[in-house]
Tab-separated table of C-alpha atoms and ligand atoms in Angstrom:
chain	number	residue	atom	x	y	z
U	1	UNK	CA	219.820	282.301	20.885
U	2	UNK	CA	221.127	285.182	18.474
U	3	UNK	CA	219.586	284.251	15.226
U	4	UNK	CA	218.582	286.182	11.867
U	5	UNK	CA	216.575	283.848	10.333
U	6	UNK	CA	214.029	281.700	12.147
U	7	UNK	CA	212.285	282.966	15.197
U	8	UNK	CA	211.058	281.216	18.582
U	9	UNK	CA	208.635	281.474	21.225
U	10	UNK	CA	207.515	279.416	23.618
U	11	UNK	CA	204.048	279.133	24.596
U	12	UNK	CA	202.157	277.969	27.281
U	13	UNK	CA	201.541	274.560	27.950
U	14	UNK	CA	205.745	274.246	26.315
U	15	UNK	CA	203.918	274.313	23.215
U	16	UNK	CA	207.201	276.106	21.037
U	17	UNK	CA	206.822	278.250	17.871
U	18	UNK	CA	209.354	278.232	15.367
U	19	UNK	CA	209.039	280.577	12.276
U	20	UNK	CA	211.423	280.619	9.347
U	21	UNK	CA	211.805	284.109	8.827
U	22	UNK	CA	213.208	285.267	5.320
U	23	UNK	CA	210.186	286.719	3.983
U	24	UNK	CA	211.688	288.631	1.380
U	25	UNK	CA	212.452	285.485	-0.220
U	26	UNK	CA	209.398	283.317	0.313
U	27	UNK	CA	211.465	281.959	3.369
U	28	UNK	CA	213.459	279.840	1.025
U	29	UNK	CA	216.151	278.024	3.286
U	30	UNK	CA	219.110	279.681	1.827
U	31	UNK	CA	222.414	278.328	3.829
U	32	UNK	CA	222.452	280.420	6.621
U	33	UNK	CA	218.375	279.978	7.120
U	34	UNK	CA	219.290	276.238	6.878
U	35	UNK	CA	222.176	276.214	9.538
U	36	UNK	CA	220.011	278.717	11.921
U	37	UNK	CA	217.034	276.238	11.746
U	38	UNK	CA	219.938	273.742	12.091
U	39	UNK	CA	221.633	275.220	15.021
U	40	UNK	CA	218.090	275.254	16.498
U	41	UNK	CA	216.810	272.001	16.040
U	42	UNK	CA	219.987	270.232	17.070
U	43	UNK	CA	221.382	272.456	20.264
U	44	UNK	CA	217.799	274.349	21.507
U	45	UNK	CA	215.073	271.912	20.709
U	46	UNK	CA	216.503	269.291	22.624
U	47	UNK	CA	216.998	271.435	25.808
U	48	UNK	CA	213.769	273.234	25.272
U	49	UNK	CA	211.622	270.877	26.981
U	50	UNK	CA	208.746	271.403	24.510
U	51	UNK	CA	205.291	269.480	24.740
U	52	UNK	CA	204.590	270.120	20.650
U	53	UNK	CA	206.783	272.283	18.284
U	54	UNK	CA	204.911	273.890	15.896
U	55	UNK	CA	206.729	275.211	12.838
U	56	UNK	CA	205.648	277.637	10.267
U	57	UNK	CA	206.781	280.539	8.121
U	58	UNK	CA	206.800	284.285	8.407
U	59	UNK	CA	205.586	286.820	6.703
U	60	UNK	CA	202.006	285.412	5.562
U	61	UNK	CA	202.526	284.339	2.063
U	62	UNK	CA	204.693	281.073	2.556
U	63	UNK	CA	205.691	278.313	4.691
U	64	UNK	CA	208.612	277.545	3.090
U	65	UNK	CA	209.278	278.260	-0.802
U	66	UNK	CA	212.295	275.322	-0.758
U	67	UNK	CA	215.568	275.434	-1.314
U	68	UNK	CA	217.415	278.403	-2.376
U	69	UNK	CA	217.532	278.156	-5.707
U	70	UNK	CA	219.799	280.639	-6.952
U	71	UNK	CA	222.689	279.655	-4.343
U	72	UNK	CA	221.760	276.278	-5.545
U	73	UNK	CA	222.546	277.076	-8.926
U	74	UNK	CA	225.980	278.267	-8.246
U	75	UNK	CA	226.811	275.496	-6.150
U	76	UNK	CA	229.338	273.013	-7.452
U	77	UNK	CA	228.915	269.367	-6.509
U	78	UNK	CA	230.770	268.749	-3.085
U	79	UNK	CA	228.581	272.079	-2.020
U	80	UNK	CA	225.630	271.089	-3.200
U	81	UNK	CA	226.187	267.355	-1.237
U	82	UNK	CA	227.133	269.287	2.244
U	83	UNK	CA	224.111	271.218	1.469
U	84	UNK	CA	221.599	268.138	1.081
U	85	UNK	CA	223.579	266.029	3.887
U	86	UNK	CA	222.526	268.962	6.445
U	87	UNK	CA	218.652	269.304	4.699
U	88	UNK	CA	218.831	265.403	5.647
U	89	UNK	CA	220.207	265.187	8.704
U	90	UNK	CA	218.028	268.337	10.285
U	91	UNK	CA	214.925	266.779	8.851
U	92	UNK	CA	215.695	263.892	10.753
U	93	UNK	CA	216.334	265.508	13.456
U	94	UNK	CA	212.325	266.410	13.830
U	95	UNK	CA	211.071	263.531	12.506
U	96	UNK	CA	212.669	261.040	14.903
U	97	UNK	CA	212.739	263.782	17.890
U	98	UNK	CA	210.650	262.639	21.253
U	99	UNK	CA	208.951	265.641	21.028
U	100	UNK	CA	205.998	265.958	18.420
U	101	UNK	CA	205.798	268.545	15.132
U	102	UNK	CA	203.081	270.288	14.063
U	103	UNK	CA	204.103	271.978	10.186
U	104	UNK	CA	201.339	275.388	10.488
U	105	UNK	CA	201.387	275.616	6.602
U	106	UNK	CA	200.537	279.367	5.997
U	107	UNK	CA	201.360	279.381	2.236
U	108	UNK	CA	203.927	278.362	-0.366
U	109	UNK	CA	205.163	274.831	0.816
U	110	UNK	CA	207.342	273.916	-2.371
U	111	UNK	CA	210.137	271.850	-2.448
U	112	UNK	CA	212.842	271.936	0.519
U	113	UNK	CA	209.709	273.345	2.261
U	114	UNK	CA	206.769	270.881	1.612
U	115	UNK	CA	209.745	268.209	2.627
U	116	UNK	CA	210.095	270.493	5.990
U	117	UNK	CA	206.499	269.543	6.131
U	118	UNK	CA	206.893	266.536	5.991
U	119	UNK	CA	209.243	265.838	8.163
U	120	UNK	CA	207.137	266.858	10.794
U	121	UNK	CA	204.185	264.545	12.552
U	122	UNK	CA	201.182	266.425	11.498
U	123	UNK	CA	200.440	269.051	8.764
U	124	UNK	CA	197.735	271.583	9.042
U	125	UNK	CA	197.117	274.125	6.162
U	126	UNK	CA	195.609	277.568	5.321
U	127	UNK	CA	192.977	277.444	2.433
U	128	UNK	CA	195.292	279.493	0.942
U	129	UNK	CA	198.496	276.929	0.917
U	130	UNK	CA	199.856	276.219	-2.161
U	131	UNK	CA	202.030	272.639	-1.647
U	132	UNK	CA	204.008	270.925	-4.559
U	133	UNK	CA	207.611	269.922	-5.644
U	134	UNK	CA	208.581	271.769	-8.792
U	135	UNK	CA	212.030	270.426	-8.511
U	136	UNK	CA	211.184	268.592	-11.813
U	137	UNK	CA	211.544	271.610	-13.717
U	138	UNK	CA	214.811	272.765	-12.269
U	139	UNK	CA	216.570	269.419	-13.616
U	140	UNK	CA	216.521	267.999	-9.751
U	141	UNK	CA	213.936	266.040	-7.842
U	142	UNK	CA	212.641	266.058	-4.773
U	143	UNK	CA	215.746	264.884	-2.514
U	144	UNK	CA	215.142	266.224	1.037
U	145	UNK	CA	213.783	262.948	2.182
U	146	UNK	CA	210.104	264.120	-0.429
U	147	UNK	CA	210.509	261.286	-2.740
U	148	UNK	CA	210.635	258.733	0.347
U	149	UNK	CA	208.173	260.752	2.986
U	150	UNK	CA	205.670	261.881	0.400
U	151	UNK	CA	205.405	257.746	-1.204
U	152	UNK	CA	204.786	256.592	2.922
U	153	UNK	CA	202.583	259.637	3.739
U	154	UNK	CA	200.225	259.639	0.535
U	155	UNK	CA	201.391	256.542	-1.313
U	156	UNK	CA	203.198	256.065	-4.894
U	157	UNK	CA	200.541	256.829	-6.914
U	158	UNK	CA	199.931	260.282	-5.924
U	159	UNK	CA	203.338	261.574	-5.033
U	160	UNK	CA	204.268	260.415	-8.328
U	161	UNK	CA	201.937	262.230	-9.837
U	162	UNK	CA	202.810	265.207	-8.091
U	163	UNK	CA	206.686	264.602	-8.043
U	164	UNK	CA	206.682	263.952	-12.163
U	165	UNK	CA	204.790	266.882	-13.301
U	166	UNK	CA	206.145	269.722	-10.520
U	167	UNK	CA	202.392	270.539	-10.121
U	168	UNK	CA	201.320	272.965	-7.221
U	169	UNK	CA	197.840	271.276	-5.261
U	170	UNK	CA	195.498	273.735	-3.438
U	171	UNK	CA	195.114	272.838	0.646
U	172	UNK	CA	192.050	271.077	-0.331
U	173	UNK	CA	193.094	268.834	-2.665
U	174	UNK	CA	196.278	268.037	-0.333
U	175	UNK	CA	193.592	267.530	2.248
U	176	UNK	CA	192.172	264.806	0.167
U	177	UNK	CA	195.394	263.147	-0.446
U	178	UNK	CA	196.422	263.080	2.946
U	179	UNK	CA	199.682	265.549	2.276
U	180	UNK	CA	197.976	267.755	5.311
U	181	UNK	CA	195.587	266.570	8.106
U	182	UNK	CA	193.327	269.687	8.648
U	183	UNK	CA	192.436	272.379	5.979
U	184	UNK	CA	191.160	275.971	8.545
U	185	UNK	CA	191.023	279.516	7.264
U	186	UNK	CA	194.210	281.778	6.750
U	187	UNK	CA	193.322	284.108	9.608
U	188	UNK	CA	193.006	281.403	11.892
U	189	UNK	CA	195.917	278.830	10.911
U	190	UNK	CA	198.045	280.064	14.073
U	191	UNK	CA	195.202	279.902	16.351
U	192	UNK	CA	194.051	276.454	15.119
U	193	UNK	CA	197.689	274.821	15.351
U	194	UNK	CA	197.824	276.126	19.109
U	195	UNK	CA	194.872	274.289	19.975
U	196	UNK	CA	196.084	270.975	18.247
U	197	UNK	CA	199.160	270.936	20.081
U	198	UNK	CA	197.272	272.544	23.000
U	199	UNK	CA	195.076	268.992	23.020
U	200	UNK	CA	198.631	267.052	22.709
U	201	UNK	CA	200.532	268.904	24.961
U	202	UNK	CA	198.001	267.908	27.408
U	203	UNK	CA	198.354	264.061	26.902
U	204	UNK	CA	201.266	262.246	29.016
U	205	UNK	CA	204.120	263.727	26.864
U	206	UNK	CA	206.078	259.951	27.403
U	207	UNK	CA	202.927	258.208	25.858
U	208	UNK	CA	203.030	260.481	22.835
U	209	UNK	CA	206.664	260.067	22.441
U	210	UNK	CA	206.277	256.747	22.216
U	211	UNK	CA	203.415	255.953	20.566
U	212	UNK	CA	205.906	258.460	17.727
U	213	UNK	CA	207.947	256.106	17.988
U	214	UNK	CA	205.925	253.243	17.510
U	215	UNK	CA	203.928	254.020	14.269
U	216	UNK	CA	207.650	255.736	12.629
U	217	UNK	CA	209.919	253.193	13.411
U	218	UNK	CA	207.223	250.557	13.013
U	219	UNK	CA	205.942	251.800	9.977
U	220	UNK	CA	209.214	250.804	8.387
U	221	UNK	CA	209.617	247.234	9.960
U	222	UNK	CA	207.833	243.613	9.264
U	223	UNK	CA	204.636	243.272	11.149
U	224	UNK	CA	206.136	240.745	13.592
U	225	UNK	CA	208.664	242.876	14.382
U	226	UNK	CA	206.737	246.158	14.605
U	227	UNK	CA	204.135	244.340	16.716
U	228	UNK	CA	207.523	243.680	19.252
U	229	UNK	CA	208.557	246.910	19.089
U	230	UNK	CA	204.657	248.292	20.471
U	231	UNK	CA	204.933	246.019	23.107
U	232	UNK	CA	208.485	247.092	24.241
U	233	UNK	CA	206.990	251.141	24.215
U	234	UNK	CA	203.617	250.247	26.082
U	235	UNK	CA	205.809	248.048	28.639
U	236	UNK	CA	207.971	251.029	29.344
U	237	UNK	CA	204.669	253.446	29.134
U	238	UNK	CA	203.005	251.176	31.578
U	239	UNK	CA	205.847	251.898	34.265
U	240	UNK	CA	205.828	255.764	34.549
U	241	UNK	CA	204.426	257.845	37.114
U	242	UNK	CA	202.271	259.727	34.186
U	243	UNK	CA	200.542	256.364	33.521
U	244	UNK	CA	199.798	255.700	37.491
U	245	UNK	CA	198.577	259.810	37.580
U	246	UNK	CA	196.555	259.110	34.180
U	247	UNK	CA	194.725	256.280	35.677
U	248	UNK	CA	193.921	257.748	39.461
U	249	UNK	CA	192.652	260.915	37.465
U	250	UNK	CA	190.215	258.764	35.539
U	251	UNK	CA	188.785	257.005	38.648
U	252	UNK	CA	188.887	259.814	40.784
U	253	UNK	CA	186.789	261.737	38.139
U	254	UNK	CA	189.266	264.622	37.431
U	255	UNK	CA	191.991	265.993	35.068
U	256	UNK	CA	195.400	264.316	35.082
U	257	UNK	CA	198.379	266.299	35.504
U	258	UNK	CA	201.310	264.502	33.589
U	259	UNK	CA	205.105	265.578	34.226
U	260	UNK	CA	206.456	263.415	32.009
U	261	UNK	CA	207.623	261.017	34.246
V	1	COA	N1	214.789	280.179	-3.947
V	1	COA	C1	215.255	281.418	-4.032
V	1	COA	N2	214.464	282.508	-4.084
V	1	COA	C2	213.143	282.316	-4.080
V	1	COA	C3	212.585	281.036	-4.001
V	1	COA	C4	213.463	279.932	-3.927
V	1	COA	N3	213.028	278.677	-3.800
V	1	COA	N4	211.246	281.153	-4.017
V	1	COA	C5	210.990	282.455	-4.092
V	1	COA	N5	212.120	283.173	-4.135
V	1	COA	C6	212.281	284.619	-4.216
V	1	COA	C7	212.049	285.131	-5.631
V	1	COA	O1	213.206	284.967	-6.420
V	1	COA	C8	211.688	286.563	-5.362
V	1	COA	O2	212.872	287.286	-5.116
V	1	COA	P1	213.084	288.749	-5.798
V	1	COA	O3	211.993	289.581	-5.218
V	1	COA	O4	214.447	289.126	-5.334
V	1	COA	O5	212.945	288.534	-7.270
V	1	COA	C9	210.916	286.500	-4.052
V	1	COA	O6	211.275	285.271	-3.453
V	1	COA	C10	209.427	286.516	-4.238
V	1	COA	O7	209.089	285.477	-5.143
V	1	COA	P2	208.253	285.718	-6.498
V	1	COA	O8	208.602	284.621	-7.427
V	1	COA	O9	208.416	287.114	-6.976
V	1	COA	O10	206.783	285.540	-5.914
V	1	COA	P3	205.498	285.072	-6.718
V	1	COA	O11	204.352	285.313	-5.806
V	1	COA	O12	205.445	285.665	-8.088
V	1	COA	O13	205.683	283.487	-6.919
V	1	COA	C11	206.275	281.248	-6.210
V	1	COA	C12	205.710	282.633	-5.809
V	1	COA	C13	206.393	280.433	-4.929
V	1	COA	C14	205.284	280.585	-7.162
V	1	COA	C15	207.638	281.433	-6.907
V	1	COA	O14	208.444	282.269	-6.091
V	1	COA	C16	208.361	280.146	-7.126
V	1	COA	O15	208.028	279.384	-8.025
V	1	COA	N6	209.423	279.873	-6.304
V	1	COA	C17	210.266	278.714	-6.481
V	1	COA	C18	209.647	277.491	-5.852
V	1	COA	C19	210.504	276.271	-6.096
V	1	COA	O16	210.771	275.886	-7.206
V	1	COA	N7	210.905	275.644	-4.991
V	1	COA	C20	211.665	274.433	-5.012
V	1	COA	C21	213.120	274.701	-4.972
V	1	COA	S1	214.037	273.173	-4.999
């Protein structure tokens, strides 16, 4: 894989951990940490035959402090575009990927970085995360997909309220918003986040795929046509070998073993 600034390890269970490692800078996603969680996400992920991807930040203090603001602030306008069009299309990347994201929030999640969040199915915090966009008071606003994922996630209200005034929230009060799922000590975050996706990479991996599917895509449709959509995933759920296994485990009183097929 050959690269200097995110690491990965796979598990067991193809549970895969992804770090973005540029801890001397808060793991701010300068352009080469961008294009090497890039490169990853579009060439390895997809080939990695992962259960969950968890994703987190090295080095203890942060997740991810954002964007790279002093490259940012030499960038001229067509760099600063090619800059955002990759944040975009990477962050879409793991949002609409089969395969689901867990964000391990182990600090700073600011910016670029509480949008990486974001962009992933499930967040789950230290008590010592510090989450916020402060791109407010750099003249920019939150334009990694935050303004639109943080409105769906936690509703207008509050991400306005934390979009307008560049305010950092505690892992508590981001718990109460519904910015992160689960709130666990620092010393544990790693060793909680396993045993979420632990619990999902045990589920049939095609029923968790699509039931992603289902709730983003339908999330963003009319009911009628969300309501088609569901049926369309649990008609092509209903005909896999991991739904036949699922229910001849059940009735034969033991545990299923899906292959995601
Ligand atoms: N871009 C570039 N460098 C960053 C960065 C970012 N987003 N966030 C942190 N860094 C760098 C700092 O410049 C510093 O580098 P230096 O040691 O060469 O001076 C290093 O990371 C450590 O950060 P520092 O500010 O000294 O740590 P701190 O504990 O005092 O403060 C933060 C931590 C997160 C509060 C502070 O770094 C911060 O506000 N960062 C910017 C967050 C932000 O606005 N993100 C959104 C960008 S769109």
């Amino acid at each position: 894989m050959g690269y200097e600034f995110i690491e990965f390890e796979k598990e067991d269970k193809g549970v895969g951990i992804l770090s973005i490692n540029r801890p001397q800078a808060l793991n701010a996603l300068n352009w080469d940490t961008l294009k090497d969680l890039g490169n990853f996400i579009e060439n390895d992920f997809p080939n990695e035959n992962l259960r969950v991807l968890i994703i987190t930040g090295s080095g203890g203090k942060a997740f991810v402090a954002g964007a790279d603001i002093a490259q940012m602030s030499e960038m001229n306008d067509a760099q600063f575009k090619e800059y955002t069009n990759y944040a975009h299309k990477i962050y879409n990347l793991i949002e609409h990927s089969p395969c689901p994201s867990i964000a391990a929030v182990n600090g700073y999640a600011l910016g670029g970085g509480c949008e990486l969040a974001l962009a992933c199915d499930l967040r789950i915090a230290s008590e010592k995360a510090k989450l916020g966009f402060p791109e407010v008071k750099l003249g920019i606003f939150p334009g990694w997909g935050g303004s639109q994922r943080a409105t769906r996630i936690m509703g207008n209200g509050k991400a306005k309220e934390l979009i307008y005034t560049g305010e950092m929230i505690s892992a508590e009060e981001a718990l109460r918003i519904g910015l992160v799922e689960r709130v666990v000590p620092h010393d544990v975050i790693m060793e909680e986040a396993m045993k979420l996706a632990g619990l999902i990479a045990d589920r049939a991996p095609l029923a968790v795929s699509a039931a992603k599917k289902a709730i983003n895509k339908g999330s963003e449709m009319d009911l009628d046509k969300a309501l088609g959509l569901e049926k369309d995933l649990i008609f092509s759920c209903f005909d896999t070998d991991d739904r036949i296994e699922g229910m001849k485990a059940f009735l034969e009183k033991r545990d299923p073993e899906f292959e995601g097929k």
